[in-house]
PDB file of C-alpha atoms in Angstrom:
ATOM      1  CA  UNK K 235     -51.865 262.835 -20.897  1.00 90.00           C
ATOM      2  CA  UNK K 236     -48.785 260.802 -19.224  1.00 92.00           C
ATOM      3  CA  UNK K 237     -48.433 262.273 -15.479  1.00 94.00           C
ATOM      4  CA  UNK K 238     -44.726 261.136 -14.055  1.00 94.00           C
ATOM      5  CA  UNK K 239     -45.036 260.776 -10.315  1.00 95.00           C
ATOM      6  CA  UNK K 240     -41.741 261.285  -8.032  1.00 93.00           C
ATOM      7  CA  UNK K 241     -42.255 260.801  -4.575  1.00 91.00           C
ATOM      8  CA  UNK K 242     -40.510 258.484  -1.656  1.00 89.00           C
ATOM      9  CA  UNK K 243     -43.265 258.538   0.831  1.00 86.00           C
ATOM     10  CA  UNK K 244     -45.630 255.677  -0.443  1.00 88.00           C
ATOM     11  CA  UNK K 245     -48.985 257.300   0.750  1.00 87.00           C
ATOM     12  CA  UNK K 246     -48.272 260.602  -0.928  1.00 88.00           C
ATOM     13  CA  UNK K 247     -47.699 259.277  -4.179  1.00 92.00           C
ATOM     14  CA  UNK K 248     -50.631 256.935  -3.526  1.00 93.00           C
ATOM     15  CA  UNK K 249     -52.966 260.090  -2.755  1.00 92.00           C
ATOM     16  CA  UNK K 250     -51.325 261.762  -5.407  1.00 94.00           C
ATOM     17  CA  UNK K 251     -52.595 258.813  -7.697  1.00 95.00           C
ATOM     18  CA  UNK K 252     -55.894 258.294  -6.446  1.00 94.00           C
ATOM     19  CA  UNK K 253     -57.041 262.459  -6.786  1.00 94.00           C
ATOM     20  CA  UNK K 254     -55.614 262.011 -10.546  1.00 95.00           C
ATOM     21  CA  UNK K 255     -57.472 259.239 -11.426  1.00 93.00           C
ATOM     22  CA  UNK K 256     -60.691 260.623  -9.640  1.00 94.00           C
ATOM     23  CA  UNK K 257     -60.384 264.086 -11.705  1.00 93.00           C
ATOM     24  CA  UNK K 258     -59.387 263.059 -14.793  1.00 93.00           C
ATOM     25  CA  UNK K 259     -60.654 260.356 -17.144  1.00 92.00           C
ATOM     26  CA  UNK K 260     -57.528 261.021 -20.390  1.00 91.00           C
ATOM     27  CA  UNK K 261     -54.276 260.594 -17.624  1.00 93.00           C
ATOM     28  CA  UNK K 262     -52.300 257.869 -17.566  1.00 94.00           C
ATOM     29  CA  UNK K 263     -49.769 257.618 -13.985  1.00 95.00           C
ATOM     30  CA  UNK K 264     -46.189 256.899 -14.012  1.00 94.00           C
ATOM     31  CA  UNK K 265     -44.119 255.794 -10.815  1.00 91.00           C
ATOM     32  CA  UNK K 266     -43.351 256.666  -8.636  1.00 94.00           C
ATOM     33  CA  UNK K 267     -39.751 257.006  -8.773  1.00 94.00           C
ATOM     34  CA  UNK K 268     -38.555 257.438  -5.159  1.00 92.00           C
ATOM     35  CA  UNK K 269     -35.380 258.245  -6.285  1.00 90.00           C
ATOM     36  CA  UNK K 270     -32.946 260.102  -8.209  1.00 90.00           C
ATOM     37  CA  UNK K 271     -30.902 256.746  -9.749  1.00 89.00           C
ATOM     38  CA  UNK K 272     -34.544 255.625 -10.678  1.00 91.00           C
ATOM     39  CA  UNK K 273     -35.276 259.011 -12.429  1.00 91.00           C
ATOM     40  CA  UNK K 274     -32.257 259.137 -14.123  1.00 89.00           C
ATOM     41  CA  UNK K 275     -33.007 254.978 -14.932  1.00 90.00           C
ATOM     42  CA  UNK K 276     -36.833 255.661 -16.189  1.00 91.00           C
ATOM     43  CA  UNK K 277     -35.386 258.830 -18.454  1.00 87.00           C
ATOM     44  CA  UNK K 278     -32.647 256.280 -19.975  1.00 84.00           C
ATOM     45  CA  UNK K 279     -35.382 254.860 -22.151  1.00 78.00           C
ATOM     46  CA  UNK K 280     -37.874 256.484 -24.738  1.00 65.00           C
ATOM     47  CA  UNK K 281     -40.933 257.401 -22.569  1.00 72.00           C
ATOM     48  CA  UNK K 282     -43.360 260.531 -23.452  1.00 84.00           C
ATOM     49  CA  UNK K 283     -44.121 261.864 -20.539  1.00 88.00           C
ATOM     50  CA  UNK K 284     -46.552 265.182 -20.615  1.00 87.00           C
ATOM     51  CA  UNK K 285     -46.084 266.502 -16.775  1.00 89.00           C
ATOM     52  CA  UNK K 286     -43.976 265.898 -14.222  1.00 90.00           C
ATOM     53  CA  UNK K 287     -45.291 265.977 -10.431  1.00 92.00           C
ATOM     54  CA  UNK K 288     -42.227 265.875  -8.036  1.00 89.00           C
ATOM     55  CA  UNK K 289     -41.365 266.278  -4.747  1.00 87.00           C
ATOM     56  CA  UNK K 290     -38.167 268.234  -3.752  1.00 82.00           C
ATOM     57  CA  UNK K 291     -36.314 266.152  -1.338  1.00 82.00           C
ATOM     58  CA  UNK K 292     -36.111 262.508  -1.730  1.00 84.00           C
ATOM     59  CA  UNK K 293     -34.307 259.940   0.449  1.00 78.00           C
ATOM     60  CA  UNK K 294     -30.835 260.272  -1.842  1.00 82.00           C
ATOM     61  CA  UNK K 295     -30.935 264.064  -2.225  1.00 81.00           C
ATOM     62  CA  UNK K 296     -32.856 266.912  -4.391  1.00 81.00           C
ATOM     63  CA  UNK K 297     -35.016 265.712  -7.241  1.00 83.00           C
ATOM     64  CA  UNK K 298     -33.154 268.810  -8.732  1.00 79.00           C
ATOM     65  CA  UNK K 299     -30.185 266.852  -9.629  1.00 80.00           C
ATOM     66  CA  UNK K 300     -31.872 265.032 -11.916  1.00 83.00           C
ATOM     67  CA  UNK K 301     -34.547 267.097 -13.212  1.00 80.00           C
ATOM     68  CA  UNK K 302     -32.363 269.455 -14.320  1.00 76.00           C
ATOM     69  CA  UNK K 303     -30.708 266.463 -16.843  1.00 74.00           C
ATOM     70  CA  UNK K 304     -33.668 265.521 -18.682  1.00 78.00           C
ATOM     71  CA  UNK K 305     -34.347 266.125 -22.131  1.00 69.00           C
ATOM     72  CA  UNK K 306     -37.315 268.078 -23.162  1.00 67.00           C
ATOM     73  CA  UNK K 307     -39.230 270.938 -22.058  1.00 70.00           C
ATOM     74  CA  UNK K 308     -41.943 268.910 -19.820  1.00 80.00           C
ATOM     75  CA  UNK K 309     -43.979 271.260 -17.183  1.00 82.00           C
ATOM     76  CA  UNK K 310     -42.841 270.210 -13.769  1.00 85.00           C
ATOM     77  CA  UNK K 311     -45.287 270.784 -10.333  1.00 86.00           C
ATOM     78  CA  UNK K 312     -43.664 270.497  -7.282  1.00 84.00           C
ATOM     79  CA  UNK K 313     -45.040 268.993  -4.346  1.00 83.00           C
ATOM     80  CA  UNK K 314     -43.461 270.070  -1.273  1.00 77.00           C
ATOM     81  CA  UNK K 315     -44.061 270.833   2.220  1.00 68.00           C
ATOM     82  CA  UNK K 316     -42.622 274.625   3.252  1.00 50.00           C
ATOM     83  CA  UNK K 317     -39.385 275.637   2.067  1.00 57.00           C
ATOM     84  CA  UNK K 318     -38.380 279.501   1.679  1.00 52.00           C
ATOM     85  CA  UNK K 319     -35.854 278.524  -0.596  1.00 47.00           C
ATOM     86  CA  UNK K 320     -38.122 276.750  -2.270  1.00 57.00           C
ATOM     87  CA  UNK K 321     -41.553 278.730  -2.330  1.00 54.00           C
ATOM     88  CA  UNK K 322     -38.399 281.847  -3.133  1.00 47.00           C
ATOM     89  CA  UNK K 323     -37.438 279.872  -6.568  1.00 47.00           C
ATOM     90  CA  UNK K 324     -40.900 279.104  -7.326  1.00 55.00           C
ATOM     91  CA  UNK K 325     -41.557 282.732  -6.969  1.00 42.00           C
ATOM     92  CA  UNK K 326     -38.750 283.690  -9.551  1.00 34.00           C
ATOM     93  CA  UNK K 327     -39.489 281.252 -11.731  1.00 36.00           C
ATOM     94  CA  UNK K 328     -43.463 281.064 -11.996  1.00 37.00           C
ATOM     95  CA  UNK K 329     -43.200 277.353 -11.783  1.00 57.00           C
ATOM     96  CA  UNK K 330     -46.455 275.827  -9.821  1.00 72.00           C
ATOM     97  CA  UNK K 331     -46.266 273.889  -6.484  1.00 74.00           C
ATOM     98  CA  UNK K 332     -48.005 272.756  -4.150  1.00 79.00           C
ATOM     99  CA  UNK K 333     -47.964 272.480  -0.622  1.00 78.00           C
ATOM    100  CA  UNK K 334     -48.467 268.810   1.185  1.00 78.00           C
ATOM    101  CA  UNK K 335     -50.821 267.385   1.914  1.00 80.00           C
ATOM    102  CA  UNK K 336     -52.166 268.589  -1.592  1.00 85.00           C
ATOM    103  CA  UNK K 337     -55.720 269.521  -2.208  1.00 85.00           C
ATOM    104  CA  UNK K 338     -57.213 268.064  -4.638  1.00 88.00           C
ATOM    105  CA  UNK K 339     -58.391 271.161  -6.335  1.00 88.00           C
ATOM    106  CA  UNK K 340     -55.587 272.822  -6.644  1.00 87.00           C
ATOM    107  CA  UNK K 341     -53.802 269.726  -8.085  1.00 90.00           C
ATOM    108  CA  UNK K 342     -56.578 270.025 -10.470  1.00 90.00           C
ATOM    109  CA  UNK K 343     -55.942 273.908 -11.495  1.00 87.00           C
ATOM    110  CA  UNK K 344     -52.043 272.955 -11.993  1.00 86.00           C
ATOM    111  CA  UNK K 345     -52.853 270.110 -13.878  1.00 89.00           C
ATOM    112  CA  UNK K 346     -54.812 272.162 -15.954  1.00 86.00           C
ATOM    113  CA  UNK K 347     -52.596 275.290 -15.953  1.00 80.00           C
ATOM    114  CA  UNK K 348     -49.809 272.480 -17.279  1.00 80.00           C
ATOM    115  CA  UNK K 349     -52.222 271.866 -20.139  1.00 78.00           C
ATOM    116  CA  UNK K 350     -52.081 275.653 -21.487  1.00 69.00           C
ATOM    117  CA  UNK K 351     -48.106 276.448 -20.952  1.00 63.00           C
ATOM    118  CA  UNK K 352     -45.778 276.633 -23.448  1.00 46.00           C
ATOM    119  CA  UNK K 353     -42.690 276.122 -22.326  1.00 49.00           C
ATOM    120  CA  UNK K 354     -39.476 277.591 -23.953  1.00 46.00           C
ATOM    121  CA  UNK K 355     -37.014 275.471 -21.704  1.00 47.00           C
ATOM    122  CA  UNK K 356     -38.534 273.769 -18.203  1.00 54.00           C
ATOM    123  CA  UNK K 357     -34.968 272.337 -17.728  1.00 55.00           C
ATOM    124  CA  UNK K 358     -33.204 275.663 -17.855  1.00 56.00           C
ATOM    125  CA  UNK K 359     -35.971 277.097 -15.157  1.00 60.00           C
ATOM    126  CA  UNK K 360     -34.906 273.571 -13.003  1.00 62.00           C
ATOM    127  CA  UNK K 361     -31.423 274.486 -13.256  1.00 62.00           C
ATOM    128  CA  UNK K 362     -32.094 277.684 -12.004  1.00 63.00           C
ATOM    129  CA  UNK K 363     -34.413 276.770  -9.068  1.00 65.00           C
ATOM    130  CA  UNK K 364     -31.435 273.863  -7.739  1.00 63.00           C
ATOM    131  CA  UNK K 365     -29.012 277.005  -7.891  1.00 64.00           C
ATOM    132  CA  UNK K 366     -31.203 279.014  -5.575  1.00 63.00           C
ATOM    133  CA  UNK K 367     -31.584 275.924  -3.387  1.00 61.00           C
ATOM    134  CA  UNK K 368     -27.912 275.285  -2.550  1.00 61.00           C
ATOM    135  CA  UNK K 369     -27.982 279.038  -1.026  1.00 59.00           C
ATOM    136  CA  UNK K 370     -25.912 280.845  -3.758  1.00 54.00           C
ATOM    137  CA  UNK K 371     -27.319 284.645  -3.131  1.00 56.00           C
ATOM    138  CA  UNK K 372     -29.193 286.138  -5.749  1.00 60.00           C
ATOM    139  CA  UNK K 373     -28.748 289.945  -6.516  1.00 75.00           C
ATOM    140  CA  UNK K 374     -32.331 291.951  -6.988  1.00 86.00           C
ATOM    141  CA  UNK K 375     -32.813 295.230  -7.948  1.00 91.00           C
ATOM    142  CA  UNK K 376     -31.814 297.952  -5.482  1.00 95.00           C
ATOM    143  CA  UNK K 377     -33.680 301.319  -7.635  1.00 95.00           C
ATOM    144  CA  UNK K 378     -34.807 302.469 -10.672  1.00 95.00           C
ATOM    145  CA  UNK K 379     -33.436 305.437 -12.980  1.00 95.00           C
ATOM    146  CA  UNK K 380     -36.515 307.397 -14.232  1.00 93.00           C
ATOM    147  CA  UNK K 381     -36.505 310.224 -16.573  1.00 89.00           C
ATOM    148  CA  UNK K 382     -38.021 313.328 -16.134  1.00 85.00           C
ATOM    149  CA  UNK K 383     -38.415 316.104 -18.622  1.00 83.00           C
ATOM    150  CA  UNK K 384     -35.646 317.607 -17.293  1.00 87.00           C
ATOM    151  CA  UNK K 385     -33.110 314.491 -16.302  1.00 91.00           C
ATOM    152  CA  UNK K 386     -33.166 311.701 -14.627  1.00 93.00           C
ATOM    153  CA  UNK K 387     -33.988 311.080 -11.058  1.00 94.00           C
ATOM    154  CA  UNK K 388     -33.165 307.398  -8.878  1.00 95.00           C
ATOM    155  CA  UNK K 389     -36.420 305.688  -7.067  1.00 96.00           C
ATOM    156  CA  UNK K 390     -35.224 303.054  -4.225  1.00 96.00           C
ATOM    157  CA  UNK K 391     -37.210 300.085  -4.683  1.00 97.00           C
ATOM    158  CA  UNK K 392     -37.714 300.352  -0.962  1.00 97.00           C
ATOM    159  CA  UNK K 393     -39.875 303.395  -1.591  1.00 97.00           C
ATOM    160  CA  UNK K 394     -42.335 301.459  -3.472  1.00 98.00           C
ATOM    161  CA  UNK K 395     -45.958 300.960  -2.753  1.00 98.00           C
ATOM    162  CA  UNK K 396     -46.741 298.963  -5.212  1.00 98.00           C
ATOM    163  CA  UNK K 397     -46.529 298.521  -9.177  1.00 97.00           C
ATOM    164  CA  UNK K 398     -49.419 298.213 -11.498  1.00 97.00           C
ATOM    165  CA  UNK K 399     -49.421 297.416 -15.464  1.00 93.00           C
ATOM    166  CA  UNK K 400     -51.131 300.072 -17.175  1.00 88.00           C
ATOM    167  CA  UNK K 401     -51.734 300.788 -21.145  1.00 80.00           C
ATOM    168  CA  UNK K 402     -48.949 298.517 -21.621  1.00 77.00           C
ATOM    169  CA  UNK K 403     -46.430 300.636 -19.722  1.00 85.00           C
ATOM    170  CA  UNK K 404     -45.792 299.569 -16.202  1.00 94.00           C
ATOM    171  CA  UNK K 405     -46.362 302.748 -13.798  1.00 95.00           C
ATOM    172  CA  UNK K 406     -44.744 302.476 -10.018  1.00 97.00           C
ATOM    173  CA  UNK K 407     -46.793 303.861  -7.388  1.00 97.00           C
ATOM    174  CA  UNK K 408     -44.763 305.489  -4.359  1.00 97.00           C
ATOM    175  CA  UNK K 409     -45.343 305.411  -0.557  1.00 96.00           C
ATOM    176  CA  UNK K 410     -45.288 309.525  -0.610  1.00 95.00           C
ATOM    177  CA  UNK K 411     -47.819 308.955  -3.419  1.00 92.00           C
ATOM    178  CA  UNK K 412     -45.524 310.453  -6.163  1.00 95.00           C
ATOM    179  CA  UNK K 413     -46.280 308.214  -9.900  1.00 95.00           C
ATOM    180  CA  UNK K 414     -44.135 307.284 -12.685  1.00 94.00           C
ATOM    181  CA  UNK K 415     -44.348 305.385 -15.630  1.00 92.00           C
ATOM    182  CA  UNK K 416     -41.111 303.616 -16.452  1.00 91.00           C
ATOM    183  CA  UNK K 417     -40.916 301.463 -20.046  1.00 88.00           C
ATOM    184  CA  UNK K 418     -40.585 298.198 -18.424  1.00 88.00           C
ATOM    185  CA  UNK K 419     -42.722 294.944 -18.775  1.00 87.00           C
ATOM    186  CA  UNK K 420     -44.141 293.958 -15.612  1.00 88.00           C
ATOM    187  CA  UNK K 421     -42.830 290.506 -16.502  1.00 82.00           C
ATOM    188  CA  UNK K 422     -39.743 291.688 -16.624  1.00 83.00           C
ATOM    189  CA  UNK K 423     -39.937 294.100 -13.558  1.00 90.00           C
ATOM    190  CA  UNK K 424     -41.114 290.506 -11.374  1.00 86.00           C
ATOM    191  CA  UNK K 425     -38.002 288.918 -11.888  1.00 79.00           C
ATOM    192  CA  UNK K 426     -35.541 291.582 -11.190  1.00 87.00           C
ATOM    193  CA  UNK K 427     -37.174 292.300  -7.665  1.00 90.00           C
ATOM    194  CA  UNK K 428     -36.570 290.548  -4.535  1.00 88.00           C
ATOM    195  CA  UNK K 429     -39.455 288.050  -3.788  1.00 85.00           C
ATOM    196  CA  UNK K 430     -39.226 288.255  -0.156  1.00 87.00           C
ATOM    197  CA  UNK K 431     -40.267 292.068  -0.286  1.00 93.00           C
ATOM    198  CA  UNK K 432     -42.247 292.114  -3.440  1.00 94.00           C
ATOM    199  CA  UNK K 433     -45.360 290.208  -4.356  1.00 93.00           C
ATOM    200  CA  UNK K 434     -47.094 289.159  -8.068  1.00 91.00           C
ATOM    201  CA  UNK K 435     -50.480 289.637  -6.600  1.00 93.00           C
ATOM    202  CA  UNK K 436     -52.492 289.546  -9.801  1.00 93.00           C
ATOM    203  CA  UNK K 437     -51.063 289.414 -13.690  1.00 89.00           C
ATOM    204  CA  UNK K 438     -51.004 293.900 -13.314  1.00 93.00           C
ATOM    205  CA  UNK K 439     -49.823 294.442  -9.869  1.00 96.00           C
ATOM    206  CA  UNK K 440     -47.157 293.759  -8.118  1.00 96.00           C
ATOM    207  CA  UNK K 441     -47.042 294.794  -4.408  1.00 98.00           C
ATOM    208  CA  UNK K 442     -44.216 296.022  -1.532  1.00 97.00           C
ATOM    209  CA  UNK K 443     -44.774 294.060   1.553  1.00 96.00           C
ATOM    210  CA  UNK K 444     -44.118 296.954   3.458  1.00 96.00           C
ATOM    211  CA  UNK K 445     -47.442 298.987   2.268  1.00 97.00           C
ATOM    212  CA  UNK K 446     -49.793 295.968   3.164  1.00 97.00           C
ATOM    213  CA  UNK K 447     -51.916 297.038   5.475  1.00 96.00           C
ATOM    214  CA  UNK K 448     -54.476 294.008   5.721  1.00 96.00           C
ATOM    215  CA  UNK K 449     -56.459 291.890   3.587  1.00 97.00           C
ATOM    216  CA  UNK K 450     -59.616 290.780   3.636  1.00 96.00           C
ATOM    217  CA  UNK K 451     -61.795 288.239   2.075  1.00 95.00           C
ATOM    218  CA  UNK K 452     -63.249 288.534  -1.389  1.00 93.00           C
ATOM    219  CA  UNK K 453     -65.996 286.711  -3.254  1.00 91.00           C
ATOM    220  CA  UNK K 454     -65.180 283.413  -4.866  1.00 90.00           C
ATOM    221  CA  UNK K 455     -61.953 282.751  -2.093  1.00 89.00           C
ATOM    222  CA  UNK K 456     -60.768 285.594  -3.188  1.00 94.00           C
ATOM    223  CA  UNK K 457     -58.359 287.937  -0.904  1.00 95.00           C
ATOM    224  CA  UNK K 458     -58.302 291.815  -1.828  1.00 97.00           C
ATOM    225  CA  UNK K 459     -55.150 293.240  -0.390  1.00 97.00           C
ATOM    226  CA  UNK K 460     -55.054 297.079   1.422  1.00 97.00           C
ATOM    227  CA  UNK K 461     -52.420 298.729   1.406  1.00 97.00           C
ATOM    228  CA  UNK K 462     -52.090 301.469   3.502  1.00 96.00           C
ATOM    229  CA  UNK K 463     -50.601 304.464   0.516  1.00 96.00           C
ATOM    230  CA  UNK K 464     -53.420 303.395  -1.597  1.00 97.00           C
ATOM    231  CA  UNK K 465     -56.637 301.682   0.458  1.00 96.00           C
ATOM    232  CA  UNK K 466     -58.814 302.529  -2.493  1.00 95.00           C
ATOM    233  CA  UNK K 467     -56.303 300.233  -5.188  1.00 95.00           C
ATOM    234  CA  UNK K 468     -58.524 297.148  -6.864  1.00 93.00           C
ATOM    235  CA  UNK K 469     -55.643 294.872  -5.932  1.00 96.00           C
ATOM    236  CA  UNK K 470     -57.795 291.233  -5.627  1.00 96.00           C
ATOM    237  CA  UNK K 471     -55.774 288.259  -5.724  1.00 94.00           C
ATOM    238  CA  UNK K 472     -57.091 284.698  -7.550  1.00 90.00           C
ATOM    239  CA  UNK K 473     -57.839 281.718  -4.911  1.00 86.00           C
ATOM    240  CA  UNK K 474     -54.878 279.795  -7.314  1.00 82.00           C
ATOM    241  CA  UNK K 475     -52.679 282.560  -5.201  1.00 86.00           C
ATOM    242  CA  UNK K 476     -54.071 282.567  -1.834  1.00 90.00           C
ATOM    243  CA  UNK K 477     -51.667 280.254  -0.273  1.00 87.00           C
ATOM    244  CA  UNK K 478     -48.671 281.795  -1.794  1.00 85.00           C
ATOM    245  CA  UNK K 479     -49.799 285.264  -0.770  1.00 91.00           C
ATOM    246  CA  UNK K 480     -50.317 283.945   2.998  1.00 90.00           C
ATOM    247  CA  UNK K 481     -46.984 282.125   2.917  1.00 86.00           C
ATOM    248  CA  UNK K 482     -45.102 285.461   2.168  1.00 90.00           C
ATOM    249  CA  UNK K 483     -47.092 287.638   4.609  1.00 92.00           C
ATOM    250  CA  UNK K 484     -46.371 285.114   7.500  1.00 86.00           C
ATOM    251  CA  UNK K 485     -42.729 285.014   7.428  1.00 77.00           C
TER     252      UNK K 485
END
């Protein structure tokens, strides 16, 4: 496997090297490119490369701007340190990052998440995430239009506890505990709502940030979220999520 390294900060890319190289014995390191002329130089010429680890902002602007040029569909993990636009994009997107200084096994769960995905078109999802970067507002879902057996009726997304994937139907759970199943994917459901107010806790639920009431520690570094409509929901996130879930709770 051919890991391409992108970082301007020596030591990171050096650490970044070293925790490679001490978890896997098939990966061969490129780089690091510390910039986006050398990016655009190392992509000139025929080079397979099988993952891409990058850090956002480099010392001649966003990685972004070249990223988003390369040919390809090659999985991309960005390291970065906190950036709501950023950790916002990565939301929409379901693109990994992580957070610096990375840990080493995380960097080993992306590396092996990278392994699994398919990936219809990385450098479309690229091009997307440098459009959310440069501040161009994004318009989310405001309600839903649900039938009943006698019409319709409109939910406000702000009246949502949280939504759960059930017998492949996705049913939303209100805060005056009222149900409905609507014929949406979750999937799709995810990427119409607005990330700051709406969570992908697990791959069947996704939760309103305004119905968590605490959360507490699970088994494994788990973290089961409460939420104060439902306290009895089995909402438990993964430890690959942990950080992301704290990130959008402490805002």
């Amino acid at each position: 496997m051919n890991v391409l390294i992108i970082e301007d900060v020596r030591h990171n890319a050096d650490r970044l090297t070293r925790l490679l190289n001490s978890s896997f014995d098939d990966i061969t390191v490129y780089g690091p490119l510390p910039s986006i002329a050398d990016i655009r130089r190392f992509f000139n010429e025929p080079e397979k490369i099988d993952l891409i680890l990058a850090d956002i902002r480099l010392s001649d602007g966003l990685s972004f701007d070249a990223l988003k040029d390369i040919p390809g569909d090659i999985p991309v993990i960005f390291t970065t340190a906190y950036d709501e636009y950023a950790i916002k994009a990565f939301h929409y997107n379901g693109i990994a990052y992580l957070l610096k200084p990375v840990d080493k096994e995380e960097l080993v769960e992306a590396v092996e998440k990278s392994r699994r995905m398919i990936t219809p078109s990385a450098t479309k999802e690229i091009a997307e995430i440098y459009r959310l970067l440069q501040g161009k507002p994004e318009v989310y879902r405001q309600r839903f239009l649900i039938a009943e057996k006698d019409g319709y009726i409109t939910v406000p997304v702000s009246e949502i506890s949280y939504i759960s994937a059930e017998s492949g139907l996705a049913r939303i759970y209100l805060k005056n505990e009222r149900q409905y199943h609507i014929d949406m994917a979750l999937d799709d459901i995810d990427t119409q709502l607005d990330p700051l107010q709406f969570f992908r806790a697990t791959r069947r639920h996704i939760v309103s940030i305004s119905s968590v009431r605490r959360i507490s520690n699970w088994f494994n570094r788990k973290i089961r979220i409460i939420l104060t409509e439902y306290p009895d929901a089995e909402i438990v996130v993964g430890k690959d999520k942990v950080t992301r879930l704290k990130q959008w709770l402490d805002r």
